[in-house]
Coordinates of C-alpha atoms and ligand atoms in Angstrom, one line a residue:
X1 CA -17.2 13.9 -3.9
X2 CA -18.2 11.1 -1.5
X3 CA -17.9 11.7 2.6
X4 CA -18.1 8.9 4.4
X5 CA -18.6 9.3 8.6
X6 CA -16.6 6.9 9.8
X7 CA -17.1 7.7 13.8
X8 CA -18.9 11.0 14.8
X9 CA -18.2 10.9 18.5
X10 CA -15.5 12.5 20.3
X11 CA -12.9 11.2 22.0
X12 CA -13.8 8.2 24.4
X13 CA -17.0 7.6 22.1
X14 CA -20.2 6.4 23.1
X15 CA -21.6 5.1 25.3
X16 CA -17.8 5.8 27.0
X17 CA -16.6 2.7 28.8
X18 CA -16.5 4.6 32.6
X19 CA -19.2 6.3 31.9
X20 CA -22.5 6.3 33.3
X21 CA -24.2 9.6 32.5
X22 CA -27.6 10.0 31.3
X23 CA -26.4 9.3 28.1
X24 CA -24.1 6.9 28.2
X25 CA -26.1 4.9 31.0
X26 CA -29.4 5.4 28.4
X27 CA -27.9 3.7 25.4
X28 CA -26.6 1.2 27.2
X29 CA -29.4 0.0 29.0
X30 CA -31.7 1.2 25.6
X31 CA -33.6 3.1 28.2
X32 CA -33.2 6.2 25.6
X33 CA -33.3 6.5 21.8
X34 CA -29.7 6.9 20.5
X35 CA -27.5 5.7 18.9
X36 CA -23.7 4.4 19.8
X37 CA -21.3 5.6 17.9
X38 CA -17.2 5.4 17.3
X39 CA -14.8 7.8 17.8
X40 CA -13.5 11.3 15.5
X41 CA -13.1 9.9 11.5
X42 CA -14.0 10.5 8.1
X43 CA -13.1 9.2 4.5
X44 CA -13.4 11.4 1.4
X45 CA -13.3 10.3 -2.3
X46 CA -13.6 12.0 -5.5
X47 CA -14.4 9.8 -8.6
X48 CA -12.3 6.2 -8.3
X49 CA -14.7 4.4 -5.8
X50 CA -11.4 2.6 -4.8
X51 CA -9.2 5.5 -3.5
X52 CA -9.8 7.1 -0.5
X53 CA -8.1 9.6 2.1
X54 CA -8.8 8.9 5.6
X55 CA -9.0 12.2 7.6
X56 CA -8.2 11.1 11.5
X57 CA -6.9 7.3 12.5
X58 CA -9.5 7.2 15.6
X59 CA -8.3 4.2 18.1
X60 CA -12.2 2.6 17.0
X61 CA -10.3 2.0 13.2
X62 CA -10.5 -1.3 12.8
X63 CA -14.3 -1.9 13.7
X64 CA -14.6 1.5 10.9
X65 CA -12.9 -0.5 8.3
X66 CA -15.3 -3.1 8.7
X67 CA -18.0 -1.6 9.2
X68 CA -16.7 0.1 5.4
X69 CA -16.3 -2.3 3.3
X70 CA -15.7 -0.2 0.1
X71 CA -12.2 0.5 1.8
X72 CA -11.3 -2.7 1.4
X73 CA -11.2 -3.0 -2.4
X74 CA -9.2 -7.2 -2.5
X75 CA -7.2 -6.2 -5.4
X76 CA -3.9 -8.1 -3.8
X77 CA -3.1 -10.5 -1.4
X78 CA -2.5 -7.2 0.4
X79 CA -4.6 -4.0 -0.2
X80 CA -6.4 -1.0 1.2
X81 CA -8.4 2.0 -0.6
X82 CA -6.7 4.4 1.6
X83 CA -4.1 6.2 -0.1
X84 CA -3.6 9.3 2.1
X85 CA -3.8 9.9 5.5
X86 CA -4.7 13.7 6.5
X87 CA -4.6 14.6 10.1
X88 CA -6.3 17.7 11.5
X89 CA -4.7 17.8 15.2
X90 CA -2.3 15.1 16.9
X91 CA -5.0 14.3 19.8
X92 CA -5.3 10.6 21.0
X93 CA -8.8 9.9 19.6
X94 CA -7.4 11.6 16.2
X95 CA -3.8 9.6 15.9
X96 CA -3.9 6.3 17.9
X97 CA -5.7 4.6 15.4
X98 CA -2.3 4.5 13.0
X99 CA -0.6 2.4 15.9
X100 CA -3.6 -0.4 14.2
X101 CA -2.2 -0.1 10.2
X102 CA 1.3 -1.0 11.0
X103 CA 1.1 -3.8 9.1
X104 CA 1.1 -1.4 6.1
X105 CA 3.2 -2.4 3.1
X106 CA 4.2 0.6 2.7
X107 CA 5.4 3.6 5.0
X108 CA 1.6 5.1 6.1
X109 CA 1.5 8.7 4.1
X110 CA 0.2 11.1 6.5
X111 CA -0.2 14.4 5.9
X112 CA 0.1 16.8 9.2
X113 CA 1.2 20.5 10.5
X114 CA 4.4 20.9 11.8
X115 CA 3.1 21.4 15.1
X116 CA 1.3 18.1 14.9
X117 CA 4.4 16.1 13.3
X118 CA 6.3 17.5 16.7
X119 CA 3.6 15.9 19.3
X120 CA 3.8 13.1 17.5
X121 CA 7.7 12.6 17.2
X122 CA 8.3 14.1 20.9
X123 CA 5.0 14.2 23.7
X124 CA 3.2 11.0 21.8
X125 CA 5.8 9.6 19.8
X126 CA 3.5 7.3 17.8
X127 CA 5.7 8.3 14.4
X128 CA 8.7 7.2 16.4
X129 CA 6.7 4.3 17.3
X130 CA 5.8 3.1 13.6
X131 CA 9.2 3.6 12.7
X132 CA 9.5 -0.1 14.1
X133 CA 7.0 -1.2 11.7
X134 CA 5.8 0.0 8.3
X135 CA 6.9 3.1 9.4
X136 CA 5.7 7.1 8.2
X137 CA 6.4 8.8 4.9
X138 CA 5.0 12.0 6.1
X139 CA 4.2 15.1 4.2
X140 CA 3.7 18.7 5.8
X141 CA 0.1 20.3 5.6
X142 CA 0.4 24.1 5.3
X143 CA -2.4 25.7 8.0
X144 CA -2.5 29.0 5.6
X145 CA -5.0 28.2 3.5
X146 CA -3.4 27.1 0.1
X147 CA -4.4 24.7 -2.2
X148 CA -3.2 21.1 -2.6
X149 CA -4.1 17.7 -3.5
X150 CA -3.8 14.5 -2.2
X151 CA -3.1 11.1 -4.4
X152 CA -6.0 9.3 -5.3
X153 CA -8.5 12.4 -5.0
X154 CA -8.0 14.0 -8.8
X155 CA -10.7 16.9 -8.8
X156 CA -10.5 17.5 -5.5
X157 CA -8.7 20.8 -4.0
X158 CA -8.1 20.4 -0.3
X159 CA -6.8 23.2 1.6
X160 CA -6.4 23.8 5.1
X161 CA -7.1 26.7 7.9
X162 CA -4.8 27.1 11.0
X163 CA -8.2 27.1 13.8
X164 CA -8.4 27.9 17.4
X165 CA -8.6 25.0 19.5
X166 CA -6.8 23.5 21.6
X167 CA -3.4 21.2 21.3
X168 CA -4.0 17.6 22.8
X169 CA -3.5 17.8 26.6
X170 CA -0.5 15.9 26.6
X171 CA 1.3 18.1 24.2
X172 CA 4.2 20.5 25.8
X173 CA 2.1 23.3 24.2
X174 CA -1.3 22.8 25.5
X175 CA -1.7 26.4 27.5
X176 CA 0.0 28.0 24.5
X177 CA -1.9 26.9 21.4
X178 CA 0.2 27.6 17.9
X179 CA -2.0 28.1 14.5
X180 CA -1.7 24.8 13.2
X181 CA -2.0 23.0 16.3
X182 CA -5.7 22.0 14.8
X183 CA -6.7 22.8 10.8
X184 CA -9.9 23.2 9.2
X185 CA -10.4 21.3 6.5
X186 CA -12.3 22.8 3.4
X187 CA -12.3 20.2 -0.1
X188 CA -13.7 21.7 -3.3
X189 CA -15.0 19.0 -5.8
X190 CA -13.7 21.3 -9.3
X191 CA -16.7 19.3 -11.3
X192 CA -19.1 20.1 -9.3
X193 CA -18.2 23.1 -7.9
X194 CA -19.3 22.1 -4.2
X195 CA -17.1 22.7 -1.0
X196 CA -17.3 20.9 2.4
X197 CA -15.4 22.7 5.0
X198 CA -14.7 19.7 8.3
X199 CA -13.7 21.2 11.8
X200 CA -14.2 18.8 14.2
X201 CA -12.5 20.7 16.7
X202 CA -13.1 24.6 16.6
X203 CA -12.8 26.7 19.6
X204 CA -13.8 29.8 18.1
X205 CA -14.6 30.9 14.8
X206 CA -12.2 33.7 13.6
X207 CA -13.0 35.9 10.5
X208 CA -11.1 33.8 8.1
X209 CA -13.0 30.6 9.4
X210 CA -16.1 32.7 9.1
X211 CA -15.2 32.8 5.6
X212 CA -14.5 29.2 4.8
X213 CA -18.0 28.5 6.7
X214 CA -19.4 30.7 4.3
X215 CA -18.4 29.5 1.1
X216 CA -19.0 25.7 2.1
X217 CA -22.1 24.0 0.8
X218 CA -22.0 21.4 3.4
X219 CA -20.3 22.7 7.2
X220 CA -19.6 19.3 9.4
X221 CA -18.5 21.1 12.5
X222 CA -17.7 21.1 16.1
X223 CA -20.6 19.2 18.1
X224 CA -19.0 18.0 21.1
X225 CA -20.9 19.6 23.3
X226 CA -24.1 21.8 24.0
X227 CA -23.2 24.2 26.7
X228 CA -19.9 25.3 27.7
X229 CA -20.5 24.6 31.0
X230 CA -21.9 20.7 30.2
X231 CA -18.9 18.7 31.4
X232 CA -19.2 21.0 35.5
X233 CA -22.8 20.4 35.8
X234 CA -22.6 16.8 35.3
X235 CA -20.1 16.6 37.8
X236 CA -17.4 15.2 35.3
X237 CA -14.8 17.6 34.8
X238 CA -13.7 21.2 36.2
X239 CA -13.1 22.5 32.5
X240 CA -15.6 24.6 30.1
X241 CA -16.2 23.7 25.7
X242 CA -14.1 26.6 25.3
X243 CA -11.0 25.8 27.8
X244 CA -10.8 22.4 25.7
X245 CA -11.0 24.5 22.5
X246 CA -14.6 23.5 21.8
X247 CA -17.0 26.3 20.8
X248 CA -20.9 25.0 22.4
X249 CA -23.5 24.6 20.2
X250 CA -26.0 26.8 22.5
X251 CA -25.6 30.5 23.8
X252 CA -24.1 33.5 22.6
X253 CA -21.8 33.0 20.2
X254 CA -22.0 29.4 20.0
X255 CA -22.1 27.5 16.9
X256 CA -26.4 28.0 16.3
X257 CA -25.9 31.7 16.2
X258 CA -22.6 30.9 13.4
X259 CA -25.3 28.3 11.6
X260 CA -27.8 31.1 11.7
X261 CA -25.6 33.4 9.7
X262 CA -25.3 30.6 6.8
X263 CA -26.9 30.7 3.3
X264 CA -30.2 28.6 4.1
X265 CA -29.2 26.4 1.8
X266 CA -25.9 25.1 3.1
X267 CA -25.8 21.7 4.9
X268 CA -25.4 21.8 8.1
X269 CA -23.9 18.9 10.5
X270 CA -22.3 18.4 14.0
X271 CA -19.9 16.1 14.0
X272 CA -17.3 14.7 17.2
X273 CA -20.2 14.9 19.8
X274 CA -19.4 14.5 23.2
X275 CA -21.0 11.3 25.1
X276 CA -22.4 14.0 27.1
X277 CA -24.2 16.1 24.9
X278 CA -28.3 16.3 25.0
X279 CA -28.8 16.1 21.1
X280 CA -27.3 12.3 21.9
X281 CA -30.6 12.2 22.6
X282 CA -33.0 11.9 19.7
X283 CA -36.0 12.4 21.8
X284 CA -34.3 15.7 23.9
X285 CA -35.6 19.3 23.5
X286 CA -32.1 20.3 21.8
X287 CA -32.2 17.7 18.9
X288 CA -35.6 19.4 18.3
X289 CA -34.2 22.8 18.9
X290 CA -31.3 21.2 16.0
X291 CA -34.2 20.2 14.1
X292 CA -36.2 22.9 14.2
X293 CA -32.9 25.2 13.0
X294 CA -32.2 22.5 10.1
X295 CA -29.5 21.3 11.8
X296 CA -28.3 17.3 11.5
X297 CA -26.4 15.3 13.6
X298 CA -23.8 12.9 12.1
X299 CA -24.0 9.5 12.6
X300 CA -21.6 6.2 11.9
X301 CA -22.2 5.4 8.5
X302 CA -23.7 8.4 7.1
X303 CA -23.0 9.4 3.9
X304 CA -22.9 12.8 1.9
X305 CA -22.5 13.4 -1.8
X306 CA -21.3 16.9 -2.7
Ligands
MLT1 C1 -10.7 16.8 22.3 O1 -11.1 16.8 21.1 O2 -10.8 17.7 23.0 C2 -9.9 15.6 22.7 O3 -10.0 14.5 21.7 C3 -10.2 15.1 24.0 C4 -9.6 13.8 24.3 O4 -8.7 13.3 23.6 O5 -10.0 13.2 25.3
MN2 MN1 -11.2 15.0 20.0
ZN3 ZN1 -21.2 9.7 29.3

């Protein structure tokens, strides 16, 4: 299977437009090595190099598309490669970005929770919205685990793990998060045997994530941010990684010591990482601390071969 990182940053991206951090100030002004990058998306194939699924619309999809061209495949007058949509939470910086396919030919086919379809019929009613325009033909994603597939990905075996996170903060549910408010994703390529499991939003890791993190070769997890308390020492918000349903990478418990528990030879990548976070910061003491544990940091346009 082919993974294509579309955008690896979190929601707002970066640098973030109102944001003048050390980060986002840095890159702008190219007073730090690092890199801009696009908000929360990936695109997975299996063997048709014209059939794609896009997991997450991230408001940044246009400029992704281009910056893809292998999604655009010119067949028709009209034409795309993407022939599923999976979406692993109804957050803005996971969802807005379908508002920018209504010109679709065909009814968009996403594939969601329940509890996602309902924040996105009701507290963001983008579905509603579409329904104006090319409109949704949507298909419920069971957070329990099973297997499924997904058109245009023969081989593949997708399957997807209720996680705890957080619900986006405008749903009506945010202080009482549902399993299958946000999924973990885990896709087996049957030829060759290999198994990415994507969480870009996990707030802690329960035993039957542990388990899906173990029997991935490649892990492209939770990055957003480095401590839990990142966001109140900068001054920029009163809420901790973990009150956001964001496990940090650092401390006890956080996402090293789940990386450290790994076979050595898994593949392990952040992914949706906060404009905030040091390892932004290719020339920080954490991205050496990331490299020192083996540990990559995604980037817009990487691509991964499983
Ligand atoms: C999150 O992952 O916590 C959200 O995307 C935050 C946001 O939408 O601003
Ligand atoms: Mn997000
Ligand atoms: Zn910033």
């Amino acid at each position: 299977m082919k993974i294509r990182i579309l955008g690896s940053a979190a929601g707002g991206g970066f640098p973030q437009w109102n944001c003048n951090c050390r980060n986002c100030h840095g890159v702008r002004t190219g007073s730090l090595r690092a890199t801009p990058r696009t908000q929360s998306s990936i695109a997975v194939s299996a063997r048709d190099p014209a059939a794609w699924v896009l997991v997450n619309a991230s408001p940044d999809i246009l400029a992704q598309l281009k910056a893809h061209p292998v999604l655009q495949p010119a067949r028709q007058a009209r034409d795309t490669a993407i022939g599923a949509i999976v979406l692993v939470d109804a957050q803005i910086d996971h969802s807005t970005g379908l508002f920018m396919l209504r010109e679709s030919t065909r009814p968009l086919p996403v594939w969601c929770t329940d509890h996602a379809f309902e924040d996105l019929t009701k507290g963001n009613p983008i579905f509603g919205v579409l329904g104006h325009y090319c409109g949704v033909d949507r298909h419920a994603l069971q957070p329990d685990g099973g297997a499924f597939e997904l058109p245009g990905t023969q081989g593949l075996t997708w399957r997807a793990h209720a996680v705890t996170s957080r619900p986006a903060p405008y749903s009506p549910h945010r202080e009482s998060p549902q399993p299958g408010d946000n999924v973990a994703l885990e896709i087996t390529d049957e030829a060759s045997g290999r198994t990415l499991l994507y969480a870009p939003g996990l707030g802690e890791v329960e035993p039957h994530i542990a388990d899906a993190l173990a029997r991935a070769d490649c892990v492209l997890v939770d990055g957003t941010f480095w401590t839990d308390t990142e966001m109140i020492d900068l001054g920029l918000s009163k809420k901790r990684a973990r009150d956001i349903g964001h496990l940090p990478q650092s401390g006890p418990g956080g996402m090293l010591e789940q990386f450290a528990r790994l076979r050595p030879a898994v593949r392990r990548i952040l992914i949706h990482v906060n404009n905030t976070n040091p390892i932004l910061d290719e020339d920080s003491p954490e991205r050496a601390q990331l490299a020192a544990a083996r540990v990559e940091v995604a980037y817009d346009g990487m691509e991964i071969e499983l």
